[in-house]
Short mmCIF file of C-alpha atoms in Angstrom, two decimals:
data_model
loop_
_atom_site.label_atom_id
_atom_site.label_comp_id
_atom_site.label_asym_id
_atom_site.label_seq_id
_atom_site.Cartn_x
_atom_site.Cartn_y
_atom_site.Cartn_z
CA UNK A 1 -13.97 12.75 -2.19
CA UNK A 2 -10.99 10.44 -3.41
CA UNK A 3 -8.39 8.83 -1.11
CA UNK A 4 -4.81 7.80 -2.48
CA UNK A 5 -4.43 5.14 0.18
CA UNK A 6 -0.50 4.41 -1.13
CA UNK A 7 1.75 7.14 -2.32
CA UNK A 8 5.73 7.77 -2.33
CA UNK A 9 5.29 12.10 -2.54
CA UNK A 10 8.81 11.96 -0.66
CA UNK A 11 10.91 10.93 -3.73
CA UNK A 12 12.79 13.43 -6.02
CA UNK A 13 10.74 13.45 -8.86
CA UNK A 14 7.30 14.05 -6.90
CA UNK A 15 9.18 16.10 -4.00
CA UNK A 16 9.90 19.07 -6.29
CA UNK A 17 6.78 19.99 -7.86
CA UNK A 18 4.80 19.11 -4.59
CA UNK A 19 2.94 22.47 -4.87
CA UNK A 20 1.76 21.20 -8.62
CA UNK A 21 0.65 18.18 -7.08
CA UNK A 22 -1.08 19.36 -4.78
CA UNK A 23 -2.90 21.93 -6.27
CA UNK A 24 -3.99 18.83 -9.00
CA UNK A 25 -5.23 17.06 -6.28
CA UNK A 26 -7.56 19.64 -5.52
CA UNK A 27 -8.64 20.40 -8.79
CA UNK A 28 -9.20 15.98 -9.29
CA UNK A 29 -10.87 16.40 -5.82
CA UNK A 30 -8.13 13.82 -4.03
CA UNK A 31 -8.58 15.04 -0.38
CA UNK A 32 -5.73 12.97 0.96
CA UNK A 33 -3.15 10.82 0.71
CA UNK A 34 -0.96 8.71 2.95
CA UNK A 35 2.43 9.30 2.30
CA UNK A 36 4.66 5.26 2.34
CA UNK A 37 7.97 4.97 3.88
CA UNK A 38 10.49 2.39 2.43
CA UNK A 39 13.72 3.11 4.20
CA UNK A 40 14.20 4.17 7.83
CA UNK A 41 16.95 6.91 6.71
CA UNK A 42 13.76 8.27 4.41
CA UNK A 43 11.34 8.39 7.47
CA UNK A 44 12.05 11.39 8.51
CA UNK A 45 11.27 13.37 5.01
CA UNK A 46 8.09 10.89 4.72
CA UNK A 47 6.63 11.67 8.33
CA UNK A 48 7.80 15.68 7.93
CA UNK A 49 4.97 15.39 4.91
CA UNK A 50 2.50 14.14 7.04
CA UNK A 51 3.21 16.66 9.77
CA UNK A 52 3.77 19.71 7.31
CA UNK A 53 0.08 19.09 6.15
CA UNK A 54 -3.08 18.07 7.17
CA UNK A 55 -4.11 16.11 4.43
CA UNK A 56 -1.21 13.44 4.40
CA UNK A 57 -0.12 10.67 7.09
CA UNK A 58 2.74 8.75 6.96
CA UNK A 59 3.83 4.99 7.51
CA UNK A 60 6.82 3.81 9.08
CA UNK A 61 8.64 0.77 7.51
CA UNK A 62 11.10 -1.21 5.45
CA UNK A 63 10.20 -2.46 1.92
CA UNK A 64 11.04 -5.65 1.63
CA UNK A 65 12.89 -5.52 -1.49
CA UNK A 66 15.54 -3.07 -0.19
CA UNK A 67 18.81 -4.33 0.61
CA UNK A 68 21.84 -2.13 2.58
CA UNK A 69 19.92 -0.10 3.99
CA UNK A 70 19.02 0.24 8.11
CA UNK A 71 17.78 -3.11 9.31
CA UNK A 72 14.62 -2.06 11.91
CA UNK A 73 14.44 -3.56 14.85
CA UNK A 74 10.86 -3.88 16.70
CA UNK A 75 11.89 -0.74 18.97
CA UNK A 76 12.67 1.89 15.61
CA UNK A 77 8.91 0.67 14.41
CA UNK A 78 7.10 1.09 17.52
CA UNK A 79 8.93 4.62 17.62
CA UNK A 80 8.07 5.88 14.62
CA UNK A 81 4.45 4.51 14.81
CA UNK A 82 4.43 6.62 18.20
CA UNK A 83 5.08 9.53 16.31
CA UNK A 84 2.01 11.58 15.57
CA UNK A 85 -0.07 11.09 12.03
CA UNK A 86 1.76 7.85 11.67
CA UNK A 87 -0.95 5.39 10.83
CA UNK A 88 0.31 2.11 9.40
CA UNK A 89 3.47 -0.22 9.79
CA UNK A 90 5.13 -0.56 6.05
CA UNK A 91 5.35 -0.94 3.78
CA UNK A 92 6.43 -4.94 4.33
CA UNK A 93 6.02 -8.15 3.27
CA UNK A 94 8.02 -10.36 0.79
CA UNK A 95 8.66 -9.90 -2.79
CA UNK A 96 10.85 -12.86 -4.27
CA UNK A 97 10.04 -11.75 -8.17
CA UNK A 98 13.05 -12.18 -10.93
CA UNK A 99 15.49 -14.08 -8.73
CA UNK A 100 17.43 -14.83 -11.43
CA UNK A 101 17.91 -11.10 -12.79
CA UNK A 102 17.57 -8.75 -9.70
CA UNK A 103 19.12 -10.66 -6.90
CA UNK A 104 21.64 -12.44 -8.10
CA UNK A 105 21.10 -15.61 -8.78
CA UNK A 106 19.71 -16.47 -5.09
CA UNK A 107 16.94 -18.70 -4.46
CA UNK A 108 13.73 -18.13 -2.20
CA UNK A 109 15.74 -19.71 0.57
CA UNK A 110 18.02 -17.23 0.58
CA UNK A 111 16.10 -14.55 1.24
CA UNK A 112 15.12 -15.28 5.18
CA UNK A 113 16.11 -11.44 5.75
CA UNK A 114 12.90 -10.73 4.31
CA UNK A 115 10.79 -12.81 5.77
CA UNK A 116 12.78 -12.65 9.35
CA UNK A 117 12.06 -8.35 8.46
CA UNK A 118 8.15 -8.96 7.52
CA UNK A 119 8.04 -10.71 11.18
CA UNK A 120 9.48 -7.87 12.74
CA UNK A 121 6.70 -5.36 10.94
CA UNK A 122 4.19 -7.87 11.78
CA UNK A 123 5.11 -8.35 15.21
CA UNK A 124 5.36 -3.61 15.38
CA UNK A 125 1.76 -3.98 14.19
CA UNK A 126 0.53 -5.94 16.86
CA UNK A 127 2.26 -4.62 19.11
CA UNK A 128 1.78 -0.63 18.20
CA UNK A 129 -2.31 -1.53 17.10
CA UNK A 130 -1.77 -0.13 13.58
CA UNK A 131 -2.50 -1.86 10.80
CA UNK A 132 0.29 -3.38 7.88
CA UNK A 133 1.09 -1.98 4.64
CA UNK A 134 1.90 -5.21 2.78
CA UNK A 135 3.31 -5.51 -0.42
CA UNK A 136 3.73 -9.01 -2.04
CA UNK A 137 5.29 -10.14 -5.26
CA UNK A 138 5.55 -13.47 -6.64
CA UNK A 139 5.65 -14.36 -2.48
CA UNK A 140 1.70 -15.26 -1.55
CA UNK A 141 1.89 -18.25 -0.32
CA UNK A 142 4.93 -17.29 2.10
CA UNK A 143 3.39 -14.12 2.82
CA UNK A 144 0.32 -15.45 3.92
CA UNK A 145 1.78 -18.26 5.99
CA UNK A 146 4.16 -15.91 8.02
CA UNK A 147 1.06 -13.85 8.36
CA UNK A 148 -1.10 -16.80 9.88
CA UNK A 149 2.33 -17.91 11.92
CA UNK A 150 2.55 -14.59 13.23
CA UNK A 151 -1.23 -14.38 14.50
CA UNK A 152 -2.81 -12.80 11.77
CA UNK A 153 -5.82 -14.73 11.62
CA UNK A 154 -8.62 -12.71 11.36
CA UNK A 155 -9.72 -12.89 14.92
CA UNK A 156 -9.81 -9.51 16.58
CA UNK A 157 -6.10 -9.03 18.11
CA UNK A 158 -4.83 -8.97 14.80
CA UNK A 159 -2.95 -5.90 13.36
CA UNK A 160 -4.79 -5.96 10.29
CA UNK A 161 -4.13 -3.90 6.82
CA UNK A 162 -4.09 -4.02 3.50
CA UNK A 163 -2.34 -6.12 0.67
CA UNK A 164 -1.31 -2.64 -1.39
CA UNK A 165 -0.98 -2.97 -5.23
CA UNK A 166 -2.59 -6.20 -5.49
CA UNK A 167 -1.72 -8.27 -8.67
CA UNK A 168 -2.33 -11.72 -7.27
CA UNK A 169 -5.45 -14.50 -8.15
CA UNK A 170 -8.92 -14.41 -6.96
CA UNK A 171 -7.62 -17.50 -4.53
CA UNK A 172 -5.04 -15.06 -2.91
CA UNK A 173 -7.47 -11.91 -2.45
CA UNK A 174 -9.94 -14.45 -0.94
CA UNK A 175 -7.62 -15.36 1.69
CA UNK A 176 -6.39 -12.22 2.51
CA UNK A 177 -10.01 -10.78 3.10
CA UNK A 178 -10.27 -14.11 5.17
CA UNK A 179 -7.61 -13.07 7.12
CA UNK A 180 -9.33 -9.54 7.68
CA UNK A 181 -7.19 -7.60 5.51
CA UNK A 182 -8.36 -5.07 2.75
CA UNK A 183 -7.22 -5.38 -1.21
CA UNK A 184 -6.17 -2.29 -3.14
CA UNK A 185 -5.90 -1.69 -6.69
CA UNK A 186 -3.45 0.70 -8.55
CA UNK A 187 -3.38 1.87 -12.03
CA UNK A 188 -2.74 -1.34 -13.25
CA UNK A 189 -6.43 -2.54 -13.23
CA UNK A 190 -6.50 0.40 -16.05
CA UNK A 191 -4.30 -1.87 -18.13
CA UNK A 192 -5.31 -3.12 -21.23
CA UNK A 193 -3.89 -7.28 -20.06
CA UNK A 194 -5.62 -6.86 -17.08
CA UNK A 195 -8.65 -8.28 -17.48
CA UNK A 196 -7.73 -11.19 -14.62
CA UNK A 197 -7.09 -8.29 -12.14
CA UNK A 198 -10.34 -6.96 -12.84
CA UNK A 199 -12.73 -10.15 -12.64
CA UNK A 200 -10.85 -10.15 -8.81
CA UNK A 201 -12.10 -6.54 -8.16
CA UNK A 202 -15.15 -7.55 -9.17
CA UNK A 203 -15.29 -9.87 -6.38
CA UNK A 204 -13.80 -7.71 -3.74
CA UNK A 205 -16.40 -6.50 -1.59
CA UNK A 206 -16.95 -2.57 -1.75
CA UNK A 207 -16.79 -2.45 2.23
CA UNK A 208 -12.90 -3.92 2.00
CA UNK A 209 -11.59 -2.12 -1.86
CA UNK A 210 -8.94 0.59 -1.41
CA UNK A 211 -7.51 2.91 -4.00
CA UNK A 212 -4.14 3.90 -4.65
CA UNK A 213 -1.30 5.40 -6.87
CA UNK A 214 1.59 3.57 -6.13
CA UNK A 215 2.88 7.37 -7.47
CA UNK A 216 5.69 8.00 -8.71
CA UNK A 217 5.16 4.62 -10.69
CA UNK A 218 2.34 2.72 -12.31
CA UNK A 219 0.31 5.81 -13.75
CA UNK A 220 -3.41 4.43 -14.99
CA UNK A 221 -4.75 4.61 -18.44
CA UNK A 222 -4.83 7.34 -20.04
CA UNK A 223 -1.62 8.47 -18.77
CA UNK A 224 0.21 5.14 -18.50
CA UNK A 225 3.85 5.33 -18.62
CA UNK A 226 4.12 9.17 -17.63
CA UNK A 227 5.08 9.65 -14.02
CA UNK A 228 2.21 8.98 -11.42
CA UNK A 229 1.18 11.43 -8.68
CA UNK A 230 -1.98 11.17 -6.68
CA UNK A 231 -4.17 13.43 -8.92
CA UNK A 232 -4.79 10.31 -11.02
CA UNK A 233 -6.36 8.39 -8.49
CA UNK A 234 -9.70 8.87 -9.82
CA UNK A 235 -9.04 6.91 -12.98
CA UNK A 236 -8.13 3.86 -10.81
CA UNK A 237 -11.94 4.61 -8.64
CA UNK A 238 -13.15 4.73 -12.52
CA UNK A 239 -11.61 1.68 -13.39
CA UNK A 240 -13.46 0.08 -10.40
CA UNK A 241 -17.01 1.73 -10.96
CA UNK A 242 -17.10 0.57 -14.63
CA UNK A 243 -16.21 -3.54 -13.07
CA UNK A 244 -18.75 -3.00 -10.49
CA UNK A 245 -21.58 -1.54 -11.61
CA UNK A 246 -21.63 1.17 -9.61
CA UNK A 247 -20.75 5.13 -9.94
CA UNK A 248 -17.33 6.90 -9.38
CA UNK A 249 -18.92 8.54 -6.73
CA UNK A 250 -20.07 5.22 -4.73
CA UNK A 251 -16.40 3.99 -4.96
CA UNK A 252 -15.22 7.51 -3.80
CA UNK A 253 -17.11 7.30 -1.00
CA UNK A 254 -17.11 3.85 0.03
CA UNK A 255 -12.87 3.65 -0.44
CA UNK A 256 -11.97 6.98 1.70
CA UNK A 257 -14.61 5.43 4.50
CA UNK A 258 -12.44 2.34 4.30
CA UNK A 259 -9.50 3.97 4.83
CA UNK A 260 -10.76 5.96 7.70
CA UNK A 261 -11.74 2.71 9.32
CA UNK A 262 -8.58 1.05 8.34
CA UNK A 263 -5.98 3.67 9.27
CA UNK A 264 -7.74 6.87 11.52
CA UNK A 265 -9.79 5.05 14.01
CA UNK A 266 -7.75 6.48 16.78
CA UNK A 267 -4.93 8.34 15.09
CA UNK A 268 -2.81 10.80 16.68
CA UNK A 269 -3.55 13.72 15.12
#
């Protein structure tokens, strides 16, 4: 019934009590999950999830926040998106939030790593025909000008994908669904101050809304600040209902036949 369209089930804290998990997600009737990469030395435990059950795909990717670890070049993404039950390039994108505190003191200029690495996903995406896992912070209007530079611009050769987690303005979501992309919420449109992020899912068409963890972080009300697994997605699809005017079971259906259309047209199983 429910979809978790963006989970991390191959860190520690999830990793170990992946039976539990698992046998929650059942009981919350979450069918699937696709599994995120961050790191290319952590694809391999991310895609062995995908492979080791039939429930969960994996990405292949870089997060753009992550810094000494193993730059990708266009050839390790088309790789691993030739790997079977790899569906998605990501996740990417730009995320230039607390300059001052987490990186250093540098400005926006420079950071070109990240936005030379989002080309590189972008450019895998095309190239490979799977869609992008994009994650933006404090970055949309860079994000979505390296997306239109790139090619993404909504006519059918695009890569495609979704803008994961989104926290941005009406404007931004309107732009990215211009572009062709779909928007998907995490537990944070549970959150009490986030009534802004709610008027926006409001105005995200149901034939383009995702749903997602973001697990291990981000768990929705009622079980904010505990650690997130995919189980909980159905709070989030809740969330979403109650904006919409619709029932649970519309969103359920509606967001896992989005993310067939987004991410299994054409899989390798």
């Amino acid at each position: 019934m429910f979809t978790d369209s963006h989970c991390h089930l191959n860190f520690p804290e999830l990793l170990e009590q992946l039976p539990q998990i698992r046998q929650a997600m059942a009981e919350a009737r979450v069918d699937r999950a696709l599994c995120i990469c961050t790191t290319m030395e952590e694809f391999a435990g991310v895609h062995a999830l995908a492979t080791a059950h039939d429930n969960f795909w994996s990405t292949v990717g870089v997060h753009p926040d992550n810094e000494g670890v193993t730059e990708p070049s266009l050839q390790d993404l088309l790789d691993g998106a030739a790997l079977p039950r790899v569906v998605a390039i990501g996740e990417t994108g730009l995320d230039y939030y607390g300059m001052e505190d987490r990186k250093g003191g540098r400005s926006v200029a420079d950071l070109g790593w990240q936005r030379e690495r989002f080309r590189t996903h972008i450019r895998a995406g095309r190239a490979a025909r799977k869609p992008l896992v994009i994650h933006t912070r404090s970055a949309s209007d860079d994000t979505l000008a390296i997306l239109r530079e790139e090619g993404e611009d909504g006519a059918g050769n695009r890569a495609g994908g979704v803008f994961h987690c989104f926290t941005e303005t009406a404007e931004v979501a309107r732009a990215a669904l211009d572009l062709g992309y779909y928007i998907s919420f995490s537990g944070i449109v549970t959150f009490k101050n986030a009534q802004h992020l709610r008027d926006v899912a409001a105005f995200v068409p149901m034939d383009r809304l995702l749903i997602e963890t973001d697990s291990p972080y981000l768990a929705p009300v009622p079980y904010r600040g505990k650690t997130n697994n995919p189980s909980y997605v159905p709070f989030v699809a809740q969330q979403l209902a109650a904006v919409k005017g619709v029932t649970v079971e519309e969103v359920a259906h509606a967001t896992s036949r989005n993310f067939d259309n987004l991410f299994l047209k054409g899989a390798t199983p």
